[in-house]
Amino acid sequence: MNLFSRYLILFGGLAAAALTPAHAQAQAAEPWEAACIMRHLDPNGDGFLSIRSGPGSNHPEILRVRNGDSMPIDTRKCQGKWCFAESINKNGQRLNQTGWFHTGWCEMIP
């Protein structure tokens, strides 16, 4: 095997390794993409978190979520502890609903 053939085999192996699905998955999410999963709501309390029309408890409630519900977010749109839900997954169903929520009762998943 000549040097050129060895180079092609080495280069081909490196290129294949660089294009593996694991590598593609690692690069798929943007650094600002995250999800909030409701985990810390007190089942002995009211048991829900209000999704609101704006970032603050002074804004009207538009929906309620409970433990296990989730929301994808763009962290660049958060204002302090308030984040904007780009959609809402409630009871296993994706709702075409957006709104603001306080992050104190969720687990953030990058």
mmCIF file of C-alpha atoms in Angstrom, residues 34-41 49 65-73 89 101-110:
data_model
loop_
_atom_site.group_PDB
_atom_site.id
_atom_site.type_symbol
_atom_site.label_atom_id
_atom_site.label_comp_id
_atom_site.label_asym_id
_atom_site.label_seq_id
_atom_site.Cartn_x
_atom_site.Cartn_y
_atom_site.Cartn_z
ATOM 1 C CA ALA A 34 -33.742 24.490 26.719
ATOM 2 C CA ALA A 35 -36.841 22.933 28.193
ATOM 3 C CA CYS A 36 -38.543 23.424 31.514
ATOM 4 C CA ILE A 37 -40.141 20.376 33.110
ATOM 5 C CA MET A 38 -42.482 21.024 36.029
ATOM 6 C CA ARG A 39 -41.041 19.068 38.950
ATOM 7 C CA HIS A 40 -41.337 21.115 42.114
ATOM 8 C CA LEU A 41 -45.022 21.984 42.422
ATOM 9 C CA LEU A 49 -48.268 26.896 37.861
ATOM 10 C CA VAL A 65 -49.547 23.448 34.092
ATOM 11 C CA ARG A 66 -48.814 20.692 36.593
ATOM 12 C CA ASN A 67 -45.886 18.426 37.541
ATOM 13 C CA GLY A 68 -44.692 16.511 34.475
ATOM 14 C CA ASP A 69 -45.810 19.139 31.959
ATOM 15 C CA SER A 70 -43.014 20.740 29.929
ATOM 16 C CA MET A 71 -42.264 23.791 27.826
ATOM 17 C CA PRO A 72 -39.478 24.421 25.285
ATOM 18 C CA ILE A 73 -37.898 27.829 25.712
ATOM 19 C CA ASN A 89 -46.737 20.001 26.483
ATOM 20 C CA PHE A 101 -44.005 31.370 33.469
ATOM 21 C CA HIS A 102 -41.863 31.719 36.589
ATOM 22 C CA THR A 103 -38.939 29.282 36.552
ATOM 23 C CA GLY A 104 -38.899 28.692 40.310
ATOM 24 C CA TRP A 105 -40.906 25.478 39.980
ATOM 25 C CA CYS A 106 -39.273 23.837 37.020
ATOM 26 C CA GLU A 107 -36.231 21.783 36.214
ATOM 27 C CA MET A 108 -34.320 23.270 33.295
ATOM 28 C CA ILE A 109 -33.014 20.765 30.760
ATOM 29 C CA PRO A 110 -30.382 22.136 28.330
#
